[in-house]
Short mmCIF file of C-alpha atoms in Angstrom, two decimals:
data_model
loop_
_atom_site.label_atom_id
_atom_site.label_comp_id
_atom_site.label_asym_id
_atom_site.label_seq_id
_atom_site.Cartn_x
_atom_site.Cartn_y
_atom_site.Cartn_z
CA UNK A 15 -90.11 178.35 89.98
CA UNK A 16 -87.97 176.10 91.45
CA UNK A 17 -86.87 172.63 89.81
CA UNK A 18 -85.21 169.81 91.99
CA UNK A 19 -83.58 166.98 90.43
CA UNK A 20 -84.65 163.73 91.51
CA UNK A 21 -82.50 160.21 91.05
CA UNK A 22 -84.07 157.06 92.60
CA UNK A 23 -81.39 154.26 93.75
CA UNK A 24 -82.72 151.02 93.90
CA UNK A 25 -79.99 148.37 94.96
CA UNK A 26 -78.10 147.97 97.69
CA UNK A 27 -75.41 150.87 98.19
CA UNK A 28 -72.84 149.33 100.57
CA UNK A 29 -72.68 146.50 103.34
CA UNK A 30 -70.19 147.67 106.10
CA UNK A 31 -68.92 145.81 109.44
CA UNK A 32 -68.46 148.83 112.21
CA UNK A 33 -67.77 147.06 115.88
CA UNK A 34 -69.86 143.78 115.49
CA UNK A 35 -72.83 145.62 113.97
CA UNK A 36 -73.25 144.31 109.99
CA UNK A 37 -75.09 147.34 108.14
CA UNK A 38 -76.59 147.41 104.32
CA UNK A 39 -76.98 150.87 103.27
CA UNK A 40 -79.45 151.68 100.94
CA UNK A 41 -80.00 155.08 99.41
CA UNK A 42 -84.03 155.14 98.52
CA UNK A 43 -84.16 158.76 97.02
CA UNK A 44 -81.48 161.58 96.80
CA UNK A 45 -82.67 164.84 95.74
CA UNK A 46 -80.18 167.89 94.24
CA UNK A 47 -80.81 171.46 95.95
CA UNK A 48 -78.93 173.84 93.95
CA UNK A 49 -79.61 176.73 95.36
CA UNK A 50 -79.31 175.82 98.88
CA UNK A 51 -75.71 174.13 97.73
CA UNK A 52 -77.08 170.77 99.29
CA UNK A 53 -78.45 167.04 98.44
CA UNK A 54 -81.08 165.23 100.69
CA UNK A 55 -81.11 161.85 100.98
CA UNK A 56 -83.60 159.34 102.27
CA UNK A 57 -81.88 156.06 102.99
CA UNK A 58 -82.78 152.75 105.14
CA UNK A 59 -80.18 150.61 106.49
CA UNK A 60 -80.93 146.99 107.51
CA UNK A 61 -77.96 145.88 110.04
CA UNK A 62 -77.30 143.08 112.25
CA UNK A 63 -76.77 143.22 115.58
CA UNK A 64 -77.51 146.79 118.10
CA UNK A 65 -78.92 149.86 116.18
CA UNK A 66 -76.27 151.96 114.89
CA UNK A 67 -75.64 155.40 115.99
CA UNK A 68 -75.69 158.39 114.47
CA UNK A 69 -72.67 158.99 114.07
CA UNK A 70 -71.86 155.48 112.86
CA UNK A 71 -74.07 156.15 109.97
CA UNK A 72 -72.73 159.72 109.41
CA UNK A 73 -69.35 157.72 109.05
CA UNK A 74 -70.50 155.32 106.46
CA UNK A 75 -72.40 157.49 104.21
CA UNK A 76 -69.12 159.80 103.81
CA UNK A 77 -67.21 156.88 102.73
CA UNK A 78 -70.18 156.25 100.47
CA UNK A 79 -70.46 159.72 98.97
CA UNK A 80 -66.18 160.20 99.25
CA UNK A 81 -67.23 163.52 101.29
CA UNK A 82 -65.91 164.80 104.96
CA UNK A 83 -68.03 163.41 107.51
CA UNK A 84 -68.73 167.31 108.70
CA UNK A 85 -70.38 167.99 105.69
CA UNK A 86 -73.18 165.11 106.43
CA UNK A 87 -76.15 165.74 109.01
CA UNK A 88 -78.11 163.10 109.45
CA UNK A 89 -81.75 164.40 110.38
CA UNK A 90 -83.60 161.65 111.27
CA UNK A 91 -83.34 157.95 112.30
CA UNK A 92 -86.41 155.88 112.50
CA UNK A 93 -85.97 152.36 113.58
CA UNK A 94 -88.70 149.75 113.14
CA UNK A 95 -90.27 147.63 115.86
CA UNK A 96 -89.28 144.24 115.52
CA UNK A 97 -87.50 144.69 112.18
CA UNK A 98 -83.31 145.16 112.03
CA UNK A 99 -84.51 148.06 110.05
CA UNK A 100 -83.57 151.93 110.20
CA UNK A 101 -85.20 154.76 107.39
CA UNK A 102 -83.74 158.24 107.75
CA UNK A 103 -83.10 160.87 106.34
CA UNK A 104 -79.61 162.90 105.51
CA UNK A 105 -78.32 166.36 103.87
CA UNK A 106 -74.77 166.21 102.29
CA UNK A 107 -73.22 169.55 101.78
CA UNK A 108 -71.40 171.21 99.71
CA UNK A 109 -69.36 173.42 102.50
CA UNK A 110 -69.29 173.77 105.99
CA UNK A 111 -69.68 177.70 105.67
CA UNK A 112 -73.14 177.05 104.11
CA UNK A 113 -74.48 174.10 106.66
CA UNK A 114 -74.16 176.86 109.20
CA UNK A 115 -75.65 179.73 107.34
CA UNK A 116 -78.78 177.37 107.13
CA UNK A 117 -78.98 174.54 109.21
CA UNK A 118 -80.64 175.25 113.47
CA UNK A 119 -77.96 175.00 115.73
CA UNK A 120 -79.34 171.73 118.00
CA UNK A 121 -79.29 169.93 114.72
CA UNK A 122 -75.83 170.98 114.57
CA UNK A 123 -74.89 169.64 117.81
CA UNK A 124 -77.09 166.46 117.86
CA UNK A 125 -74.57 165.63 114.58
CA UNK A 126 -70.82 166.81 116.45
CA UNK A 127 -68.88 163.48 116.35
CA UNK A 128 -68.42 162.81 119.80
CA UNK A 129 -64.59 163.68 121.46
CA UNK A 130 -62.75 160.89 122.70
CA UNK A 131 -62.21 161.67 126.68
CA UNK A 132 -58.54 163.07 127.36
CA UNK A 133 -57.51 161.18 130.59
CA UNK A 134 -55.31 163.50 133.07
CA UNK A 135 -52.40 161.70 134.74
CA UNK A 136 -50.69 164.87 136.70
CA UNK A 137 -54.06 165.89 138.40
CA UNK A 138 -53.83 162.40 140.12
CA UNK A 139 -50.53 162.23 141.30
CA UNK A 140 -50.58 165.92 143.24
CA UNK A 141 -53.01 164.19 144.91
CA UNK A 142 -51.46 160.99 145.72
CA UNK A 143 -48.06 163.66 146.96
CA UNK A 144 -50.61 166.02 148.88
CA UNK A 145 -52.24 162.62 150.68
CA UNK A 146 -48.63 161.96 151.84
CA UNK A 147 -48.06 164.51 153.15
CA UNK A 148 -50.49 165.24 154.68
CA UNK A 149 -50.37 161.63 156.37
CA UNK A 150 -46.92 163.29 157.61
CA UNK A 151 -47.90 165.75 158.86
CA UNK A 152 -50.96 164.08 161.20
CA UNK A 153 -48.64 161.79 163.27
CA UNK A 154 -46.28 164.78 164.03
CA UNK A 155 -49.37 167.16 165.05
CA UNK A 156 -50.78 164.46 167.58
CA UNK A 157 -47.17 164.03 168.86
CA UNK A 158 -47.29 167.76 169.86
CA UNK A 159 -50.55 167.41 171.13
CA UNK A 160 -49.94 164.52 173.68
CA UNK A 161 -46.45 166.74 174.58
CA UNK A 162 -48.99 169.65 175.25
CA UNK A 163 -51.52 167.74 177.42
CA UNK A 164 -48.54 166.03 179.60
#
């Protein structure tokens, strides 16, 4: 038989400001899975401002918890209409190893923080030298061209 451990949190975790958005983190019920080297979480957070992301909330509950924010997938978000409310649900583990041994892989990749773009200057300016050339090279062909016809 399996035993979980159960701790019920009742006041308010953390109140964060993340790009104009105010949130209030509160962690409702966090539940100990030993054998699956994991802890579940159910949390709300009330915010201010546009829904946070994902990934915004990922952020905030590893500064919470003092884990790495890889070790956190956040399940499921559940906003409210008409409330500035959120209720999800969250599993903080112990190692990354272990999240991939058990977790489905579009869960994984609906919680990869996403890359910043990497902009490309060269690819732009072989293309600015190519155009110039190639301007160049049009006068010169339509100056042989009305040499031809004459």
């Amino acid at each position: 038989m399996m035993t979980f451990l159960t701790r019920y949190i009742r006041k308010s975790v953390i109140e964060l400001t993340l790009g104009g958005t105010i949130m209030e983190i509160k962690i409702v019920k966090d539940v100990d899975h030993k054998l699956l080297n994991r802890k579940e979480l159910d949390f709300t957070v009330e915010y201010e401002g546009p829904t946070p992301s994902r990934a915004d909330v990922r952020k905030k509950l590893a500064a919470l918890l003092n884990k790495d924010v890889n070790l956190i997938l956040v399940q499921k978000m559940e906003s409210e209409y008409g409330h500035q409310l959120v209720k999800g649900y969250a599993k903080v583990y112990e190692s990354e190893e272990r999240m991939k041994q058990i977790e489905a892989e579009h869960i994984l990749l609906r919680n990869t923080m996403p890359e910043e773009p990497v902009v490309e200057e060269e690819p732009a300016e072989e293309a600015t030298e190519d155009a110039a050339e190639e301007a160049e090279a049009e006068p010169a062909e339509a100056d042989a061209a009305e040499e031809a016809a004459e």
